[in-house]
């Protein structure tokens, strides 16, 4: 299963509402997760099951979608949110999208 | 504190072998599946392999199947990745990651990674 994220990069400002898309090459129900990766840091699991917020993740992050089309929304961008975001499909052979760099 | 610490990376010639280790602490190791994920320089994340909590089931990405072997020693809370027939395209930062809960196929704790460079 291939995952295609858009855009590949995104310029935004603090306070902006940001939407990142992830499209799967075939239907995956809600079997999708989102991660945040900052340079020199380990990835952070943000969302699983397409829309369930991982414990400890700020509520400005939200996810939606089912089937083949998914989105990650950051409602009001904070300085610490500038990072690269990856979607991941959750089956026995998981795969990641190519990433979206938020700058 | 949940912690994963990888070791064993380094420079190896094409066709060579390396064995990576991942020492786990702060959680009941044998109750969680574990993964290896890699990131090549300037590239995105690539899932490599997963092993069940008791070691009975293993899964591999097509890119490494037949060359890499994942294993674990639950008595020592340690995960391994035996990498044989290494290629230049295997050059990457290799990280171990703990399976999440309740969705086992997520990864909720990651190590900092160990760098593998395949070059002559």
PDB file of C-alpha atoms in Angstrom:
ATOM      1  CA  UNK A   1       0.000   0.000   0.000  1.00  0.00           C
ATOM      2  CA  UNK A   2       1.442   3.336  -1.090  1.00  0.00           C
ATOM      3  CA  UNK A   3       0.818   6.523   0.847  1.00  0.00           C
ATOM      4  CA  UNK A   4       1.093   9.910  -0.854  1.00  0.00           C
ATOM      5  CA  UNK A   5       1.268  13.026   1.277  1.00  0.00           C
ATOM      6  CA  UNK A   6       0.567  16.532   0.098  1.00  0.00           C
ATOM      7  CA  UNK A   7       2.051  18.978   0.103  1.00  0.00           C
ATOM      8  CA  UNK A   8       5.669  17.830   0.407  1.00  0.00           C
ATOM      9  CA  UNK A   9       6.512  21.101   2.098  1.00  0.00           C
ATOM     10  CA  UNK A  10       4.449  23.881   3.540  1.00  0.00           C
ATOM     11  CA  UNK A  11       5.284  27.381   4.683  1.00  0.00           C
ATOM     12  CA  UNK A  12       3.155  28.688   7.535  1.00  0.00           C
ATOM     13  CA  UNK A  13       3.200  31.111  10.432  1.00  0.00           C
ATOM     14  CA  UNK A  14       2.448  30.845  14.113  1.00  0.00           C
ATOM     15  CA  UNK A  15      -1.299  30.889  14.612  1.00  0.00           C
ATOM     16  CA  UNK A  16      -2.109  29.489  11.164  1.00  0.00           C
ATOM     17  CA  UNK A  17      -4.446  26.573  10.621  1.00  0.00           C
ATOM     18  CA  UNK A  18      -2.574  23.887   8.735  1.00  0.00           C
ATOM     19  CA  UNK A  19      -3.943  20.861   6.901  1.00  0.00           C
ATOM     20  CA  UNK A  20      -1.779  17.994   5.631  1.00  0.00           C
ATOM     21  CA  UNK A  21      -3.242  15.292   3.404  1.00  0.00           C
ATOM     22  CA  UNK A  22      -2.422  11.618   3.053  1.00  0.00           C
ATOM     23  CA  UNK A  23      -3.894   9.411   0.325  1.00  0.00           C
ATOM     24  CA  UNK A  24      -3.655   5.628   0.319  1.00  0.00           C
ATOM     25  CA  UNK A  25      -3.397   3.599  -2.879  1.00  0.00           C
ATOM     26  CA  UNK A  26      -6.186   1.337  -1.623  1.00  0.00           C
ATOM     27  CA  UNK A  27      -8.763   1.494   1.122  1.00  0.00           C
ATOM     28  CA  UNK A  28      -7.405   1.042   4.624  1.00  0.00           C
ATOM     29  CA  UNK A  29     -10.524   1.822   6.678  1.00  0.00           C
ATOM     30  CA  UNK A  30      -9.235   3.960   9.557  1.00  0.00           C
ATOM     31  CA  UNK A  31      -5.906   2.145   9.892  1.00  0.00           C
ATOM     32  CA  UNK A  32      -3.738   5.244   9.783  1.00  0.00           C
ATOM     33  CA  UNK A  33      -1.398   7.014  12.176  1.00  0.00           C
ATOM     34  CA  UNK A  34       0.407  10.347  12.131  1.00  0.00           C
ATOM     35  CA  UNK A  35       3.890  11.094  13.497  1.00  0.00           C
ATOM     36  CA  UNK A  36       5.900  14.239  14.085  1.00  0.00           C
ATOM     37  CA  UNK A  37       9.666  14.224  13.531  1.00  0.00           C
ATOM     38  CA  UNK A  38      11.997  17.026  14.521  1.00  0.00           C
ATOM     39  CA  UNK A  39      15.712  17.127  13.585  1.00  0.00           C
ATOM     40  CA  UNK A  40      17.800  15.280  16.137  1.00  0.00           C
ATOM     41  CA  UNK A  41      14.722  14.005  17.970  1.00  0.00           C
ATOM     42  CA  UNK A  42      12.833  10.726  17.940  1.00  0.00           C
ATOM     43  CA  UNK A  43       9.464  10.525  16.179  1.00  0.00           C
ATOM     44  CA  UNK A  44       6.368  11.274  18.230  1.00  0.00           C
ATOM     45  CA  UNK A  45       3.121   9.383  17.689  1.00  0.00           C
ATOM     46  CA  UNK A  46       0.360  11.986  17.357  1.00  0.00           C
ATOM     47  CA  UNK A  47      -2.739  10.174  16.155  1.00  0.00           C
ATOM     48  CA  UNK A  48      -3.830   6.585  15.537  1.00  0.00           C
ATOM     49  CA  UNK A  49      -6.990   5.076  14.175  1.00  0.00           C
ATOM     50  CA  UNK A  50      -7.088   8.096  11.858  1.00  0.00           C
ATOM     51  CA  UNK A  51      -8.613  10.362  14.502  1.00  0.00           C
ATOM     52  CA  UNK A  52      -7.684   9.258  18.035  1.00  0.00           C
ATOM     53  CA  UNK A  53      -5.259  11.583  19.776  1.00  0.00           C
ATOM     54  CA  UNK A  54      -2.336   9.858  21.471  1.00  0.00           C
ATOM     55  CA  UNK A  55      -2.129  10.577  25.204  1.00  0.00           C
ATOM     56  CA  UNK A  56      -0.224  13.778  25.926  1.00  0.00           C
ATOM     57  CA  UNK A  57      -0.594  15.257  22.453  1.00  0.00           C
ATOM     58  CA  UNK A  58      -2.026  18.799  22.417  1.00  0.00           C
ATOM     59  CA  UNK A  59      -5.641  19.130  21.333  1.00  0.00           C
ATOM     60  CA  UNK A  60      -4.726  21.531  18.518  1.00  0.00           C
ATOM     61  CA  UNK A  61      -3.804  18.386  16.581  1.00  0.00           C
ATOM     62  CA  UNK A  62      -6.646  16.433  14.994  1.00  0.00           C
ATOM     63  CA  UNK A  63      -7.050  13.771  12.365  1.00  0.00           C
ATOM     64  CA  UNK A  64      -9.855  12.703  10.110  1.00  0.00           C
ATOM     65  CA  UNK A  65     -10.633  10.457   7.192  1.00  0.00           C
ATOM     66  CA  UNK A  66     -11.385   6.892   6.273  1.00  0.00           C
ATOM     67  CA  UNK A  67     -10.834   4.629   3.297  1.00  0.00           C
ATOM     68  CA  UNK A  68      -8.223   6.311   1.123  1.00  0.00           C
ATOM     69  CA  UNK A  69      -8.213   9.989   2.110  1.00  0.00           C
ATOM     70  CA  UNK A  70      -6.966  11.354   5.408  1.00  0.00           C
ATOM     71  CA  UNK A  71      -5.990  14.701   6.881  1.00  0.00           C
ATOM     72  CA  UNK A  72      -3.964  15.985   9.801  1.00  0.00           C
ATOM     73  CA  UNK A  73      -5.028  19.417  11.017  1.00  0.00           C
ATOM     74  CA  UNK A  74      -3.156  21.736  13.354  1.00  0.00           C
ATOM     75  CA  UNK A  75      -5.722  24.295  14.428  1.00  0.00           C
ATOM     76  CA  UNK A  76      -3.345  27.052  15.555  1.00  0.00           C
ATOM     77  CA  UNK A  77       0.296  26.511  14.744  1.00  0.00           C
ATOM     78  CA  UNK A  78       2.741  26.894  17.632  1.00  0.00           C
ATOM     79  CA  UNK A  79       6.520  27.477  17.327  1.00  0.00           C
ATOM     80  CA  UNK A  80       7.263  23.924  18.481  1.00  0.00           C
ATOM     81  CA  UNK A  81       5.104  22.452  15.688  1.00  0.00           C
ATOM     82  CA  UNK A  82       7.570  23.232  12.902  1.00  0.00           C
ATOM     83  CA  UNK A  83       8.677  19.733  11.973  1.00  0.00           C
ATOM     84  CA  UNK A  84       8.180  16.997   9.402  1.00  0.00           C
ATOM     85  CA  UNK A  85       4.966  14.986   9.589  1.00  0.00           C
ATOM     86  CA  UNK A  86       4.482  11.427   8.365  1.00  0.00           C
ATOM     87  CA  UNK A  87       1.392   9.315   7.910  1.00  0.00           C
ATOM     88  CA  UNK A  88       1.662   5.549   8.358  1.00  0.00           C
ATOM     89  CA  UNK A  89      -0.754   2.861   7.280  1.00  0.00           C
ATOM     90  CA  UNK A  90      -1.340   0.205   9.901  1.00  0.00           C
ATOM     91  CA  UNK A  91      -1.298  -3.295   8.507  1.00  0.00           C
ATOM     92  CA  UNK A  92       1.083  -6.187   8.975  1.00  0.00           C
ATOM     93  CA  UNK A  93       3.507  -4.556   6.530  1.00  0.00           C
ATOM     94  CA  UNK A  94       3.249  -0.902   7.498  1.00  0.00           C
ATOM     95  CA  UNK A  95       4.470   1.876   5.278  1.00  0.00           C
ATOM     96  CA  UNK A  96       4.961   5.605   5.667  1.00  0.00           C
ATOM     97  CA  UNK A  97       4.157   8.526   3.456  1.00  0.00           C
ATOM     98  CA  UNK A  98       7.063  10.529   2.083  1.00  0.00           C
ATOM     99  CA  UNK A  99       6.657  13.255   4.707  1.00  0.00           C
ATOM    100  CA  UNK A 100       5.492  16.871   4.806  1.00  0.00           C
ATOM    101  CA  UNK A 101       7.983  19.455   6.008  1.00  0.00           C
ATOM    102  CA  UNK A 102       6.316  22.320   7.820  1.00  0.00           C
ATOM    103  CA  UNK A 103       8.471  25.427   7.832  1.00  0.00           C
TER     104      UNK A 103
ATOM    105  CA  UNK B   1      11.105   5.963  32.146  1.00  0.00           C
ATOM    106  CA  UNK B   2      10.574   4.050  28.938  1.00  0.00           C
ATOM    107  CA  UNK B   3      13.830   3.887  27.030  1.00  0.00           C
ATOM    108  CA  UNK B   4      15.266   2.236  23.959  1.00  0.00           C
ATOM    109  CA  UNK B   5      18.994   2.403  23.204  1.00  0.00           C
ATOM    110  CA  UNK B   6      20.413   1.074  19.944  1.00  0.00           C
ATOM    111  CA  UNK B   7      23.994   0.011  19.278  1.00  0.00           C
ATOM    112  CA  UNK B   8      26.028  -1.905  16.741  1.00  0.00           C
ATOM    113  CA  UNK B   9      26.020   0.463  13.780  1.00  0.00           C
ATOM    114  CA  UNK B  10      29.104   1.393  11.829  1.00  0.00           C
ATOM    115  CA  UNK B  11      30.865   1.354   8.482  1.00  0.00           C
ATOM    116  CA  UNK B  12      30.722  -1.900   6.528  1.00  0.00           C
ATOM    117  CA  UNK B  13      31.651  -2.871   2.983  1.00  0.00           C
ATOM    118  CA  UNK B  14      29.023  -3.933   0.456  1.00  0.00           C
ATOM    119  CA  UNK B  15      28.212  -7.592   0.976  1.00  0.00           C
ATOM    120  CA  UNK B  16      29.192  -7.421   4.628  1.00  0.00           C
ATOM    121  CA  UNK B  17      27.197  -8.023   7.800  1.00  0.00           C
ATOM    122  CA  UNK B  18      26.257  -6.144  10.955  1.00  0.00           C
ATOM    123  CA  UNK B  19      24.218  -6.992  14.025  1.00  0.00           C
ATOM    124  CA  UNK B  20      22.244  -4.216  15.643  1.00  0.00           C
ATOM    125  CA  UNK B  21      20.991  -4.335  19.222  1.00  0.00           C
ATOM    126  CA  UNK B  22      18.299  -2.411  21.049  1.00  0.00           C
ATOM    127  CA  UNK B  23      18.257  -2.435  24.844  1.00  0.00           C
ATOM    128  CA  UNK B  24      14.845  -1.765  26.353  1.00  0.00           C
ATOM    129  CA  UNK B  25      13.952  -0.549  29.832  1.00  0.00           C
ATOM    130  CA  UNK B  26      11.006   0.894  31.708  1.00  0.00           C
ATOM    131  CA  UNK B  27       8.319  -1.454  30.379  1.00  0.00           C
ATOM    132  CA  UNK B  28       7.455  -5.152  30.301  1.00  0.00           C
ATOM    133  CA  UNK B  29       9.453  -5.985  27.196  1.00  0.00           C
ATOM    134  CA  UNK B  30       8.014  -9.404  26.442  1.00  0.00           C
ATOM    135  CA  UNK B  31       4.439  -8.130  26.190  1.00  0.00           C
ATOM    136  CA  UNK B  32       5.080  -5.808  23.256  1.00  0.00           C
ATOM    137  CA  UNK B  33       5.906  -6.316  19.621  1.00  0.00           C
ATOM    138  CA  UNK B  34       8.991  -4.426  18.478  1.00  0.00           C
ATOM    139  CA  UNK B  35       9.996  -2.824  15.196  1.00  0.00           C
ATOM    140  CA  UNK B  36      13.036  -1.644  13.298  1.00  0.00           C
ATOM    141  CA  UNK B  37      12.596   1.493  11.210  1.00  0.00           C
ATOM    142  CA  UNK B  38      15.256   3.235   9.151  1.00  0.00           C
ATOM    143  CA  UNK B  39      15.787   6.644   7.626  1.00  0.00           C
ATOM    144  CA  UNK B  40      18.291   7.060   4.837  1.00  0.00           C
ATOM    145  CA  UNK B  41      20.096  10.413   4.598  1.00  0.00           C
ATOM    146  CA  UNK B  42      17.702  13.041   3.288  1.00  0.00           C
ATOM    147  CA  UNK B  43      14.894  10.502   2.951  1.00  0.00           C
ATOM    148  CA  UNK B  44      11.759   9.590   4.844  1.00  0.00           C
ATOM    149  CA  UNK B  45      10.941   6.832   7.304  1.00  0.00           C
ATOM    150  CA  UNK B  46      10.970   3.224   6.103  1.00  0.00           C
ATOM    151  CA  UNK B  47       9.626   0.358   8.203  1.00  0.00           C
ATOM    152  CA  UNK B  48      12.080  -2.566   8.114  1.00  0.00           C
ATOM    153  CA  UNK B  49      10.834  -5.373  10.328  1.00  0.00           C
ATOM    154  CA  UNK B  50       8.603  -6.341  13.249  1.00  0.00           C
ATOM    155  CA  UNK B  51       8.619  -9.179  15.775  1.00  0.00           C
ATOM    156  CA  UNK B  52       5.845 -10.279  18.119  1.00  0.00           C
ATOM    157  CA  UNK B  53       6.224 -10.148  21.888  1.00  0.00           C
ATOM    158  CA  UNK B  54       7.133 -13.807  22.237  1.00  0.00           C
ATOM    159  CA  UNK B  55       9.249 -13.810  19.090  1.00  0.00           C
ATOM    160  CA  UNK B  56       7.014 -16.283  17.314  1.00  0.00           C
ATOM    161  CA  UNK B  57       5.994 -14.049  14.424  1.00  0.00           C
ATOM    162  CA  UNK B  58       8.231 -11.915  12.270  1.00  0.00           C
ATOM    163  CA  UNK B  59       7.547  -9.583   9.358  1.00  0.00           C
ATOM    164  CA  UNK B  60       9.903  -7.937   6.862  1.00  0.00           C
ATOM    165  CA  UNK B  61       9.782  -5.232   4.251  1.00  0.00           C
ATOM    166  CA  UNK B  62      10.356  -6.578   0.749  1.00  0.00           C
ATOM    167  CA  UNK B  63      13.550  -4.518   0.515  1.00  0.00           C
ATOM    168  CA  UNK B  64      15.245  -6.563   3.259  1.00  0.00           C
ATOM    169  CA  UNK B  65      13.487  -9.936   3.114  1.00  0.00           C
ATOM    170  CA  UNK B  66      15.960 -12.784   2.916  1.00  0.00           C
ATOM    171  CA  UNK B  67      18.880 -10.580   4.026  1.00  0.00           C
ATOM    172  CA  UNK B  68      17.843  -9.276   7.458  1.00  0.00           C
ATOM    173  CA  UNK B  69      16.700 -11.282  10.479  1.00  0.00           C
ATOM    174  CA  UNK B  70      14.920  -9.810  13.478  1.00  0.00           C
ATOM    175  CA  UNK B  71      15.068 -11.560  16.847  1.00  0.00           C
ATOM    176  CA  UNK B  72      14.733 -10.826  20.539  1.00  0.00           C
ATOM    177  CA  UNK B  73      16.006 -12.077  23.888  1.00  0.00           C
ATOM    178  CA  UNK B  74      13.239 -11.412  26.377  1.00  0.00           C
ATOM    179  CA  UNK B  75      15.421 -12.562  29.274  1.00  0.00           C
ATOM    180  CA  UNK B  76      17.738  -9.634  28.490  1.00  0.00           C
ATOM    181  CA  UNK B  77      15.118  -7.136  27.251  1.00  0.00           C
ATOM    182  CA  UNK B  78      17.009  -6.837  23.991  1.00  0.00           C
ATOM    183  CA  UNK B  79      15.987  -6.668  20.339  1.00  0.00           C
ATOM    184  CA  UNK B  80      18.318  -7.559  17.489  1.00  0.00           C
ATOM    185  CA  UNK B  81      18.606  -7.044  13.753  1.00  0.00           C
ATOM    186  CA  UNK B  82      21.056  -9.258  11.892  1.00  0.00           C
ATOM    187  CA  UNK B  83      21.868  -7.631   8.574  1.00  0.00           C
ATOM    188  CA  UNK B  84      23.617  -9.677   5.877  1.00  0.00           C
ATOM    189  CA  UNK B  85      24.492  -9.007   2.237  1.00  0.00           C
ATOM    190  CA  UNK B  86      24.442  -5.291   2.908  1.00  0.00           C
ATOM    191  CA  UNK B  87      24.036  -2.870   0.035  1.00  0.00           C
ATOM    192  CA  UNK B  88      24.748   0.825  -0.378  1.00  0.00           C
ATOM    193  CA  UNK B  89      21.011   1.489  -0.242  1.00  0.00           C
ATOM    194  CA  UNK B  90      20.898   0.057   3.280  1.00  0.00           C
ATOM    195  CA  UNK B  91      22.835   3.093   4.508  1.00  0.00           C
ATOM    196  CA  UNK B  92      20.569   4.745   7.071  1.00  0.00           C
ATOM    197  CA  UNK B  93      19.904   5.561  10.692  1.00  0.00           C
ATOM    198  CA  UNK B  94      18.295   2.458  12.185  1.00  0.00           C
ATOM    199  CA  UNK B  95      15.894   2.926  15.084  1.00  0.00           C
ATOM    200  CA  UNK B  96      14.006   0.441  17.178  1.00  0.00           C
ATOM    201  CA  UNK B  97      10.448   1.264  18.152  1.00  0.00           C
ATOM    202  CA  UNK B  98       8.022  -0.252  20.607  1.00  0.00           C
ATOM    203  CA  UNK B  99       4.551  -1.255  19.460  1.00  0.00           C
ATOM    204  CA  UNK B 100       1.864   1.049  20.702  1.00  0.00           C
ATOM    205  CA  UNK B 101      -1.303   0.282  22.603  1.00  0.00           C
ATOM    206  CA  UNK B 102      -4.152  -0.292  21.842  1.00  0.00           C
ATOM    207  CA  UNK B 103      -3.093  -0.237  18.193  1.00  0.00           C
ATOM    208  CA  UNK B 104      -0.141  -2.634  18.083  1.00  0.00           C
ATOM    209  CA  UNK B 105       0.941  -1.524  14.640  1.00  0.00           C
ATOM    210  CA  UNK B 106       1.652   1.999  15.823  1.00  0.00           C
ATOM    211  CA  UNK B 107       5.021   2.848  17.375  1.00  0.00           C
ATOM    212  CA  UNK B 108       4.873   4.895  20.542  1.00  0.00           C
ATOM    213  CA  UNK B 109       8.431   4.790  21.906  1.00  0.00           C
ATOM    214  CA  UNK B 110      11.509   5.182  19.708  1.00  0.00           C
ATOM    215  CA  UNK B 111      15.231   5.004  20.251  1.00  0.00           C
ATOM    216  CA  UNK B 112      17.682   7.621  19.003  1.00  0.00           C
ATOM    217  CA  UNK B 113      19.027   5.221  16.412  1.00  0.00           C
ATOM    218  CA  UNK B 114      22.365   3.804  15.302  1.00  0.00           C
ATOM    219  CA  UNK B 115      23.947   4.781  12.005  1.00  0.00           C
ATOM    220  CA  UNK B 116      24.833   2.192   9.383  1.00  0.00           C
ATOM    221  CA  UNK B 117      26.996   3.138   6.415  1.00  0.00           C
ATOM    222  CA  UNK B 118      27.578   0.651   3.611  1.00  0.00           C
ATOM    223  CA  UNK B 119      30.476   1.781   1.475  1.00  0.00           C
ATOM    224  CA  UNK B 120      33.739   0.510   0.052  1.00  0.00           C
TER     225      UNK B 120
END
